[in-house]
């Protein structure tokens, strides 16, 4: 019975958030906010931004990534690549591609803790580009180093295996400029690039992934970023801004001590710290989301790499919840403490335990003849139908607001894979999160093994931290 109430509660909340997402999309379309950014392109009135690109063993993607960032439709910005002690030729490739030389005159103010910077490279021919070389300290440490070196009041974190659309930054800045006195962070929309045709760091033709694992993640990201984050942003309850693409006011990030080092989940942690700081100091604020500011990223295409990523996410989520348990059901933290944090603990962190015990209980009821197998079947069908309806709701949001996949066969493929996700993928997600919790108890805080593929070639490399 408890499992039934749990499923009913999480389903109701999902639909409420989806409703807010529809309201958000409708408001954007009605206000024609998609057209407003064009008047800002090239304008000197947009706030200058420092783009921070942590890089560890990224030799296959880093050049295309930097080329993409250097050609954005934005007036004043800088690109700061932070080499985190790479063991491959990441730095050498950057030096060769952009004829970089050591910058002797630049000094770094260490406002927040980070590993000491060994060298800074620059070329006046590429005035926007800087490359920082430092010892390995992790992604959070690299972001902190970039913040210490950055010259502008806004910072934007971008993964080295990601590509921004030309107008992504200006669209994000447009959201910030609508309320610059309150907005302390803006999240972007991360989409899966696997299967797309990419030339010189630009997505030329949007295609769905050909492989199964990236295809599942494409649908998962659509549900999370469109069906979820638009709604949470609507009530100022976002708990995470993706580390792949997010903009922040540097002043506030420095005040909360920068990114937490030494453990995965730094992108969630920085948002929780911002919520805490602003609420405890009774400062007006908003953490916003810009669904039309698009970043394309590589998704894991093998079971091993995907499971490693999801276990890392599970460790990071559990760590953040344990560190901030005092915010849960505390009225002083408003909707973040009364809704976002409890939701995340009950329906995200504890999700694997409830689902596993609920399934075992249902099986036990049938085995002991306390209920009939038909009841179990009806329960499974209802669970599938509600879940599938939410998945379709996210696809409808995509069609209404963005239509990045205009081919009818793509729509049918996504609807078909949305069914297949119930036949093992969601169950694997529960297992991976549980394994992540076990790794946390064993004090495993490594980044895990990841794979990078060249945007233009059929080749790959592996990295670990």
Short mmCIF file of C-alpha atoms in Angstrom, two decimals:
data_model
loop_
_atom_site.label_atom_id
_atom_site.label_comp_id
_atom_site.label_asym_id
_atom_site.label_seq_id
_atom_site.Cartn_x
_atom_site.Cartn_y
_atom_site.Cartn_z
CA UNK A 1 0.00 0.00 0.00
CA UNK A 2 2.85 2.39 0.84
CA UNK A 3 4.41 1.76 -2.57
CA UNK A 4 1.08 2.60 -4.21
CA UNK A 5 0.85 5.93 -2.39
CA UNK A 6 4.49 6.63 -3.28
CA UNK A 7 3.90 6.04 -7.00
CA UNK A 8 0.70 8.11 -6.89
CA UNK A 9 2.48 10.99 -5.16
CA UNK A 10 5.47 11.08 -7.51
CA UNK A 11 3.17 10.84 -10.54
CA UNK A 12 1.06 13.76 -9.29
CA UNK A 13 4.15 15.89 -8.72
CA UNK A 14 5.54 15.00 -12.16
CA UNK A 15 2.32 16.11 -13.80
CA UNK A 16 2.25 19.34 -11.79
CA UNK A 17 5.81 20.16 -12.89
CA UNK A 18 4.90 19.25 -16.47
CA UNK A 19 1.94 21.63 -16.22
CA UNK A 20 4.25 24.45 -15.12
CA UNK A 21 6.55 23.58 -18.02
CA UNK A 22 3.66 24.02 -20.45
CA UNK A 23 2.83 27.35 -18.83
CA UNK A 24 6.44 28.41 -19.22
CA UNK A 25 6.58 27.46 -22.89
CA UNK A 26 3.23 29.12 -23.57
CA UNK A 27 4.40 32.31 -21.90
CA UNK A 28 7.59 32.34 -23.95
CA UNK A 29 5.74 31.81 -27.21
CA UNK A 30 3.05 34.36 -26.35
CA UNK A 31 5.65 36.96 -25.41
CA UNK A 32 7.72 36.20 -28.51
CA UNK A 33 10.83 35.95 -26.37
CA UNK A 34 12.48 33.80 -29.02
CA UNK A 35 12.77 36.85 -31.28
CA UNK A 36 14.07 39.29 -28.66
CA UNK A 37 17.60 37.92 -28.60
CA UNK A 38 18.23 38.99 -32.21
CA UNK A 39 18.20 42.65 -31.24
CA UNK A 40 20.90 41.89 -28.65
CA UNK A 41 23.30 40.09 -31.01
CA UNK A 42 26.37 42.26 -31.40
CA UNK A 43 25.07 44.81 -28.92
CA UNK A 44 27.60 46.30 -26.50
CA UNK A 45 24.87 46.51 -23.85
CA UNK A 46 24.91 42.78 -23.12
CA UNK A 47 27.00 41.95 -20.03
CA UNK A 48 30.48 40.53 -20.70
CA UNK A 49 30.92 36.84 -19.91
CA UNK A 50 33.86 34.58 -19.06
CA UNK A 51 33.42 31.07 -20.52
CA UNK A 52 35.15 28.45 -18.36
CA UNK A 53 36.10 25.16 -20.04
CA UNK A 54 37.59 22.51 -17.70
CA UNK A 55 39.61 20.02 -19.75
CA UNK A 56 41.10 16.68 -18.76
CA UNK A 57 42.36 14.42 -21.57
CA UNK A 58 40.19 16.16 -24.17
CA UNK A 59 42.58 16.12 -27.16
CA UNK A 60 39.94 14.70 -29.53
CA UNK A 61 37.29 17.37 -28.95
CA UNK A 62 39.00 20.43 -27.51
CA UNK A 63 39.94 22.16 -30.79
CA UNK A 64 36.42 21.93 -32.23
CA UNK A 65 35.02 23.03 -28.89
CA UNK A 66 37.22 26.14 -28.76
CA UNK A 67 36.59 27.01 -32.41
CA UNK A 68 32.88 26.81 -31.71
CA UNK A 69 33.19 29.08 -28.67
CA UNK A 70 35.30 31.68 -30.48
CA UNK A 71 32.61 32.27 -33.10
CA UNK A 72 29.57 32.88 -30.90
CA UNK A 73 27.19 35.73 -31.67
CA UNK A 74 28.16 37.77 -28.62
CA UNK A 75 29.83 41.15 -28.22
CA UNK A 76 32.23 40.83 -25.28
CA UNK A 77 33.39 37.53 -23.84
CA UNK A 78 36.49 35.45 -23.17
CA UNK A 79 37.16 31.72 -23.39
CA UNK A 80 39.27 30.29 -20.56
CA UNK A 81 40.32 26.67 -21.11
CA UNK A 82 41.61 25.12 -17.88
CA UNK A 83 43.84 22.11 -18.49
CA UNK A 84 43.49 19.94 -15.38
CA UNK A 85 46.78 18.04 -15.58
CA UNK A 86 45.86 16.14 -18.75
CA UNK A 87 47.96 13.09 -19.56
CA UNK A 88 47.36 13.39 -23.31
CA UNK A 89 48.17 16.22 -25.75
CA UNK A 90 45.34 18.57 -24.80
CA UNK A 91 47.63 21.53 -24.07
CA UNK A 92 49.97 20.80 -26.97
CA UNK A 93 47.09 20.68 -29.43
CA UNK A 94 45.78 24.03 -28.19
CA UNK A 95 49.22 25.62 -28.40
CA UNK A 96 49.74 24.33 -31.94
CA UNK A 97 46.26 25.20 -33.21
CA UNK A 98 46.22 28.77 -31.90
CA UNK A 99 49.99 29.55 -31.78
CA UNK A 100 49.83 30.24 -28.05
CA UNK A 101 52.75 31.51 -25.99
CA UNK A 102 53.22 31.87 -22.20
CA UNK A 103 51.66 35.00 -20.74
CA UNK A 104 54.11 36.49 -18.26
CA UNK A 105 52.39 39.75 -17.33
CA UNK A 106 49.07 38.34 -16.09
CA UNK A 107 48.59 37.91 -12.35
CA UNK A 108 45.96 35.71 -10.72
CA UNK A 109 44.04 36.69 -7.59
CA UNK A 110 43.13 33.57 -5.63
CA UNK A 111 39.72 34.61 -4.29
CA UNK A 112 38.70 30.97 -3.84
CA UNK A 113 40.84 27.90 -3.20
CA UNK A 114 42.25 26.00 -6.17
CA UNK A 115 45.40 24.19 -7.24
CA UNK A 116 48.14 26.65 -8.11
CA UNK A 117 48.26 27.68 -11.76
CA UNK A 118 51.52 26.67 -13.51
CA UNK A 119 51.23 28.69 -16.70
CA UNK A 120 48.84 30.81 -18.75
CA UNK A 121 48.97 30.80 -22.55
CA UNK A 122 47.66 33.46 -24.92
CA UNK A 123 47.97 34.81 -28.45
CA UNK A 124 46.98 38.43 -29.25
CA UNK A 125 45.73 37.16 -32.60
CA UNK A 126 43.01 35.35 -30.61
CA UNK A 127 42.34 37.99 -27.94
CA UNK A 128 39.40 36.12 -26.44
CA UNK A 129 41.27 32.88 -25.77
CA UNK A 130 43.29 31.99 -22.67
CA UNK A 131 44.61 28.56 -21.70
CA UNK A 132 45.43 27.81 -18.07
CA UNK A 133 47.71 24.88 -17.26
CA UNK A 134 47.57 23.43 -13.74
CA UNK A 135 48.09 20.19 -11.84
CA UNK A 136 45.19 17.75 -11.69
CA UNK A 137 42.64 18.73 -9.07
CA UNK A 138 39.29 17.74 -10.53
CA UNK A 139 36.55 19.56 -12.42
CA UNK A 140 35.47 21.74 -9.49
CA UNK A 141 39.06 22.81 -8.87
CA UNK A 142 39.44 23.70 -12.55
CA UNK A 143 36.31 25.84 -12.46
CA UNK A 144 37.60 27.62 -9.36
CA UNK A 145 40.91 28.30 -11.13
CA UNK A 146 39.02 29.74 -14.10
CA UNK A 147 36.95 31.95 -11.79
CA UNK A 148 40.11 33.28 -10.12
CA UNK A 149 41.58 34.22 -13.50
CA UNK A 150 38.37 35.49 -15.15
CA UNK A 151 37.96 39.19 -15.96
CA UNK A 152 34.16 39.57 -16.28
CA UNK A 153 31.22 39.71 -13.81
CA UNK A 154 29.40 36.74 -15.35
CA UNK A 155 30.91 33.27 -15.66
CA UNK A 156 29.64 30.40 -17.77
CA UNK A 157 30.71 26.78 -17.30
CA UNK A 158 30.94 24.60 -20.42
CA UNK A 159 32.11 21.01 -20.79
CA UNK A 160 35.02 20.38 -23.14
CA UNK A 161 33.03 17.71 -25.02
CA UNK A 162 30.16 20.12 -25.73
CA UNK A 163 29.32 22.59 -28.49
CA UNK A 164 27.25 25.74 -28.14
CA UNK A 165 24.91 26.94 -30.83
CA UNK A 166 25.97 30.33 -32.19
CA UNK A 167 23.16 32.20 -30.44
CA UNK A 168 23.10 30.11 -27.24
CA UNK A 169 24.99 32.61 -25.11
CA UNK A 170 22.97 35.62 -26.26
CA UNK A 171 19.73 33.75 -25.54
CA UNK A 172 20.97 32.95 -22.05
CA UNK A 173 22.07 36.56 -21.51
CA UNK A 174 18.63 37.72 -22.62
CA UNK A 175 17.08 35.77 -19.74
CA UNK A 176 19.58 37.31 -17.32
CA UNK A 177 18.95 40.85 -18.60
CA UNK A 178 15.22 40.54 -17.98
CA UNK A 179 15.93 40.70 -14.22
CA UNK A 180 19.67 41.26 -13.60
CA UNK A 181 19.11 42.42 -10.03
CA UNK A 182 17.63 39.08 -8.96
CA UNK A 183 18.97 36.37 -11.28
CA UNK A 184 22.10 34.72 -9.90
CA UNK A 185 22.21 31.73 -12.26
CA UNK A 186 20.75 30.63 -15.60
CA UNK A 187 20.75 27.05 -16.86
CA UNK A 188 20.91 26.09 -20.52
CA UNK A 189 19.32 23.26 -22.46
CA UNK A 190 21.63 20.29 -23.01
CA UNK A 191 20.90 18.05 -26.00
CA UNK A 192 22.52 14.85 -27.23
CA UNK A 193 24.79 15.33 -30.26
CA UNK A 194 25.33 11.64 -31.05
CA UNK A 195 24.12 10.99 -34.59
CA UNK A 196 24.18 14.66 -35.64
CA UNK A 197 26.35 15.87 -38.53
CA UNK A 198 28.94 18.25 -37.13
CA UNK A 199 31.44 20.33 -39.12
CA UNK A 200 34.06 22.65 -37.61
CA UNK A 201 32.33 22.69 -34.25
CA UNK A 202 28.87 23.45 -35.65
CA UNK A 203 25.84 21.13 -35.68
CA UNK A 204 24.89 21.20 -39.33
CA UNK A 205 22.17 18.56 -39.36
CA UNK A 206 20.22 17.36 -36.32
CA UNK A 207 19.71 13.61 -36.29
CA UNK A 208 18.67 11.12 -33.66
CA UNK A 209 21.39 8.76 -32.36
CA UNK A 210 21.81 5.49 -34.19
CA UNK A 211 22.85 3.55 -31.09
CA UNK A 212 20.50 2.40 -28.36
CA UNK A 213 22.13 3.96 -25.26
CA UNK A 214 22.43 7.52 -26.64
CA UNK A 215 18.86 7.24 -27.97
CA UNK A 216 17.56 6.46 -24.50
CA UNK A 217 19.51 9.41 -23.12
CA UNK A 218 18.08 11.73 -25.78
CA UNK A 219 14.57 11.01 -24.49
CA UNK A 220 15.74 11.19 -20.89
CA UNK A 221 17.26 14.65 -21.46
CA UNK A 222 14.11 15.90 -23.21
CA UNK A 223 12.03 14.82 -20.22
CA UNK A 224 14.44 16.31 -17.69
CA UNK A 225 15.21 19.62 -19.40
CA UNK A 226 11.85 20.37 -21.02
CA UNK A 227 9.34 18.47 -18.91
CA UNK A 228 11.18 19.14 -15.65
CA UNK A 229 13.48 22.14 -15.43
CA UNK A 230 11.15 24.60 -17.13
CA UNK A 231 8.56 23.78 -14.48
CA UNK A 232 10.95 23.91 -11.52
CA UNK A 233 12.33 27.22 -12.78
CA UNK A 234 8.78 28.59 -12.94
CA UNK A 235 8.50 28.21 -9.14
CA UNK A 236 12.17 29.12 -8.49
CA UNK A 237 12.86 25.59 -7.31
CA UNK A 238 15.70 24.47 -9.59
CA UNK A 239 18.15 22.26 -7.70
CA UNK A 240 20.66 21.88 -10.50
CA UNK A 241 22.09 23.85 -13.41
CA UNK A 242 23.91 21.44 -15.68
CA UNK A 243 27.67 21.64 -15.51
CA UNK A 244 27.70 21.31 -19.29
CA UNK A 245 26.20 24.79 -19.75
CA UNK A 246 25.29 27.26 -17.01
CA UNK A 247 25.76 30.98 -16.37
CA UNK A 248 26.37 32.54 -12.94
CA UNK A 249 27.00 35.90 -11.32
CA UNK A 250 30.64 35.58 -10.29
CA UNK A 251 30.23 37.72 -7.19
CA UNK A 252 27.75 35.30 -5.62
CA UNK A 253 29.76 32.22 -6.60
CA UNK A 254 32.82 33.68 -4.87
CA UNK A 255 30.77 34.55 -1.77
CA UNK A 256 29.65 30.92 -1.35
CA UNK A 257 33.23 29.68 -1.71
CA UNK A 258 33.15 28.54 -5.32
CA UNK A 259 32.68 24.96 -6.42
CA UNK A 260 33.08 22.11 -3.94
CA UNK A 261 36.21 20.11 -4.67
CA UNK A 262 36.94 16.43 -4.30
CA UNK A 263 33.52 14.92 -5.02
CA UNK A 264 31.15 14.53 -8.00
CA UNK A 265 27.94 16.56 -8.03
CA UNK A 266 29.57 19.98 -8.07
CA UNK A 267 26.90 21.37 -10.41
CA UNK A 268 24.11 20.53 -7.96
CA UNK A 269 26.18 21.63 -4.97
CA UNK A 270 26.81 25.16 -6.27
CA UNK A 271 23.08 25.71 -6.85
CA UNK A 272 22.17 24.46 -3.37
CA UNK A 273 24.80 26.79 -1.87
CA UNK A 274 23.40 29.74 -3.83
CA UNK A 275 19.85 28.98 -2.64
CA UNK A 276 21.10 28.71 0.94
CA UNK A 277 23.15 31.92 0.82
CA UNK A 278 20.43 34.06 -0.76
CA UNK A 279 17.67 32.75 1.53
CA UNK A 280 19.68 32.95 4.76
CA UNK A 281 20.63 36.54 3.94
CA UNK A 282 17.05 37.31 2.86
CA UNK A 283 18.16 38.56 -0.55
CA UNK A 284 15.77 38.58 -3.53
CA UNK A 285 16.96 36.12 -6.15
CA UNK A 286 16.00 33.75 -8.92
CA UNK A 287 17.70 30.77 -10.53
CA UNK A 288 16.35 30.71 -14.07
CA UNK A 289 16.35 28.35 -17.04
CA UNK A 290 16.68 29.14 -20.73
CA UNK A 291 15.35 26.20 -22.79
CA UNK A 292 16.21 27.85 -26.12
CA UNK A 293 19.91 28.29 -25.20
CA UNK A 294 21.18 24.99 -26.58
CA UNK A 295 24.37 23.11 -25.83
CA UNK A 296 25.11 19.86 -27.70
CA UNK A 297 27.04 17.20 -25.80
CA UNK A 298 28.37 13.70 -26.37
CA UNK A 299 26.47 10.99 -24.53
CA UNK A 300 28.01 7.69 -23.39
CA UNK A 301 27.34 5.07 -26.05
CA UNK A 302 28.29 1.92 -24.13
CA UNK A 303 26.80 0.25 -21.07
CA UNK A 304 30.07 0.49 -19.14
CA UNK A 305 30.52 4.23 -19.62
CA UNK A 306 26.85 5.04 -19.04
CA UNK A 307 26.67 3.00 -15.84
CA UNK A 308 29.84 4.71 -14.58
CA UNK A 309 28.29 8.12 -15.22
CA UNK A 310 25.01 7.28 -13.51
CA UNK A 311 26.68 5.77 -10.47
CA UNK A 312 28.72 8.97 -10.18
CA UNK A 313 25.50 10.99 -10.34
CA UNK A 314 24.01 8.80 -7.61
CA UNK A 315 27.03 9.41 -5.36
CA UNK A 316 26.86 13.14 -5.96
CA UNK A 317 23.14 13.32 -5.24
CA UNK A 318 23.44 11.40 -1.97
CA UNK A 319 26.43 13.49 -0.85
CA UNK A 320 24.55 16.75 -1.52
CA UNK A 321 21.44 15.59 0.32
CA UNK A 322 23.39 14.49 3.39
CA UNK A 323 25.35 17.74 3.46
CA UNK A 324 22.18 19.86 3.28
CA UNK A 325 19.66 17.81 5.25
CA UNK A 326 19.07 20.81 7.54
CA UNK A 327 17.25 22.63 4.71
CA UNK A 328 14.52 20.01 4.40
CA UNK A 329 11.04 21.12 5.56
CA UNK A 330 12.44 24.39 6.92
CA UNK A 331 10.09 27.33 6.17
CA UNK A 332 13.03 29.77 6.17
CA UNK A 333 14.17 28.13 2.91
CA UNK A 334 10.76 28.73 1.32
CA UNK A 335 9.78 26.57 -1.66
CA UNK A 336 13.30 25.21 -2.00
CA UNK A 337 13.27 23.81 1.52
CA UNK A 338 9.59 22.91 1.62
CA UNK A 339 9.24 21.36 -1.84
CA UNK A 340 12.44 20.96 -3.87
CA UNK A 341 14.63 19.35 -1.21
CA UNK A 342 11.95 16.98 0.16
CA UNK A 343 11.03 15.98 -3.38
CA UNK A 344 14.64 15.24 -4.24
CA UNK A 345 15.22 13.17 -1.10
CA UNK A 346 11.98 11.19 -1.26
CA UNK A 347 11.59 10.71 -5.00
CA UNK A 348 15.19 10.81 -6.23
CA UNK A 349 17.62 9.77 -3.47
CA UNK A 350 15.34 7.16 -1.88
CA UNK A 351 13.81 6.11 -5.19
CA UNK A 352 15.73 2.82 -5.62
CA UNK A 353 14.87 1.59 -2.12
CA UNK A 354 11.16 2.32 -2.46
CA UNK A 355 10.93 0.74 -5.90
CA UNK A 356 12.88 -2.38 -4.97
CA UNK A 357 11.00 -2.97 -1.71
CA UNK A 358 7.69 -2.19 -3.41
CA UNK A 359 8.38 -4.71 -6.16
CA UNK A 360 9.44 -7.38 -3.68
CA UNK A 361 6.30 -6.72 -1.62
CA UNK A 362 4.05 -7.12 -4.65
CA UNK A 363 5.78 -10.33 -5.65
CA UNK A 364 5.46 -11.57 -2.06
CA UNK A 365 1.74 -10.80 -2.00
CA UNK A 366 1.23 -12.87 -5.14
CA UNK A 367 3.44 -15.73 -3.91
CA UNK A 368 1.57 -15.91 -0.59
CA UNK A 369 -1.78 -15.66 -2.36
CA UNK A 370 -2.54 -12.37 -0.59
CA UNK A 371 -3.47 -10.86 -3.92
CA UNK A 372 -3.93 -12.02 -7.51
CA UNK A 373 -1.49 -11.72 -10.38
CA UNK A 374 -4.15 -9.67 -12.20
CA UNK A 375 -3.78 -6.95 -9.57
CA UNK A 376 -0.05 -6.93 -10.19
CA UNK A 377 -0.64 -6.70 -13.93
CA UNK A 378 -3.12 -3.83 -13.57
CA UNK A 379 -0.66 -2.01 -11.30
CA UNK A 380 2.09 -2.42 -13.91
CA UNK A 381 -0.17 -1.20 -16.74
CA UNK A 382 -1.23 1.91 -14.82
CA UNK A 383 2.39 2.65 -13.94
CA UNK A 384 3.39 2.28 -17.60
CA UNK A 385 0.54 4.43 -18.93
CA UNK A 386 1.19 7.31 -16.55
CA UNK A 387 4.93 7.18 -17.23
CA UNK A 388 4.41 7.00 -20.98
CA UNK A 389 1.97 9.91 -20.86
CA UNK A 390 4.63 12.03 -19.17
CA UNK A 391 7.19 11.00 -21.79
CA UNK A 392 4.79 11.93 -24.60
CA UNK A 393 4.07 15.21 -22.80
CA UNK A 394 7.77 16.09 -23.05
CA UNK A 395 7.77 15.24 -26.76
CA UNK A 396 4.75 17.50 -27.27
CA UNK A 397 6.65 20.30 -25.50
CA UNK A 398 9.52 19.73 -27.92
CA UNK A 399 7.18 19.92 -30.92
CA UNK A 400 5.38 23.04 -29.68
CA UNK A 401 8.41 25.05 -28.70
CA UNK A 402 11.45 23.86 -30.63
CA UNK A 403 10.95 21.22 -33.34
CA UNK A 404 14.62 20.27 -33.50
CA UNK A 405 13.54 16.90 -34.91
CA UNK A 406 11.13 17.89 -37.71
CA UNK A 407 11.07 14.52 -39.50
CA UNK A 408 7.95 12.50 -38.82
CA UNK A 409 9.98 9.28 -38.62
CA UNK A 410 12.03 10.86 -35.83
CA UNK A 411 8.86 11.50 -33.84
CA UNK A 412 7.70 7.89 -34.30
CA UNK A 413 11.16 6.64 -33.33
CA UNK A 414 11.12 8.68 -30.14
CA UNK A 415 7.64 7.44 -29.25
CA UNK A 416 8.73 3.85 -29.86
CA UNK A 417 11.88 4.16 -27.75
CA UNK A 418 9.80 5.79 -25.02
CA UNK A 419 8.03 2.43 -24.72
CA UNK A 420 11.26 0.44 -24.78
CA UNK A 421 12.67 2.48 -21.87
CA UNK A 422 10.14 0.76 -19.56
CA UNK A 423 11.52 -2.65 -20.54
CA UNK A 424 14.84 -2.45 -18.75
CA UNK A 425 16.35 1.04 -19.01
CA UNK A 426 14.43 2.58 -16.11
CA UNK A 427 15.13 -0.52 -14.03
CA UNK A 428 18.85 -0.18 -14.78
CA UNK A 429 18.64 3.42 -13.61
CA UNK A 430 17.41 2.21 -10.23
CA UNK A 431 20.26 -0.31 -10.06
CA UNK A 432 22.91 2.27 -11.02
CA UNK A 433 21.71 4.70 -8.38
CA UNK A 434 21.79 1.98 -5.74
CA UNK A 435 25.31 1.01 -6.80
CA UNK A 436 26.29 4.68 -6.60
CA UNK A 437 25.10 4.79 -2.99
CA UNK A 438 27.17 1.71 -2.20
CA UNK A 439 30.21 3.37 -3.76
CA UNK A 440 29.54 6.43 -1.62
CA UNK A 441 29.54 4.32 1.55
CA UNK A 442 32.86 2.85 0.39
CA UNK A 443 34.18 6.44 0.06
CA UNK A 444 34.71 6.13 -3.69
CA UNK A 445 34.83 9.70 -4.99
CA UNK A 446 36.58 9.08 -8.31
CA UNK A 447 35.22 10.50 -11.54
CA UNK A 448 35.18 7.12 -13.28
CA UNK A 449 36.04 6.13 -16.83
CA UNK A 450 34.67 8.23 -19.66
CA UNK A 451 34.95 8.08 -23.46
CA UNK A 452 35.51 10.93 -25.89
CA UNK A 453 34.99 10.74 -29.62
CA UNK A 454 36.23 13.18 -32.22
CA UNK A 455 33.39 15.24 -33.66
CA UNK A 456 34.69 14.64 -37.18
CA UNK A 457 36.29 11.23 -36.99
CA UNK A 458 35.24 7.74 -35.93
CA UNK A 459 37.78 7.46 -33.13
CA UNK A 460 37.71 7.53 -29.33
CA UNK A 461 39.86 7.85 -26.25
CA UNK A 462 39.30 7.11 -22.59
CA UNK A 463 39.96 9.23 -19.54
CA UNK A 464 39.58 8.75 -15.79
CA UNK A 465 40.05 10.77 -12.67
#
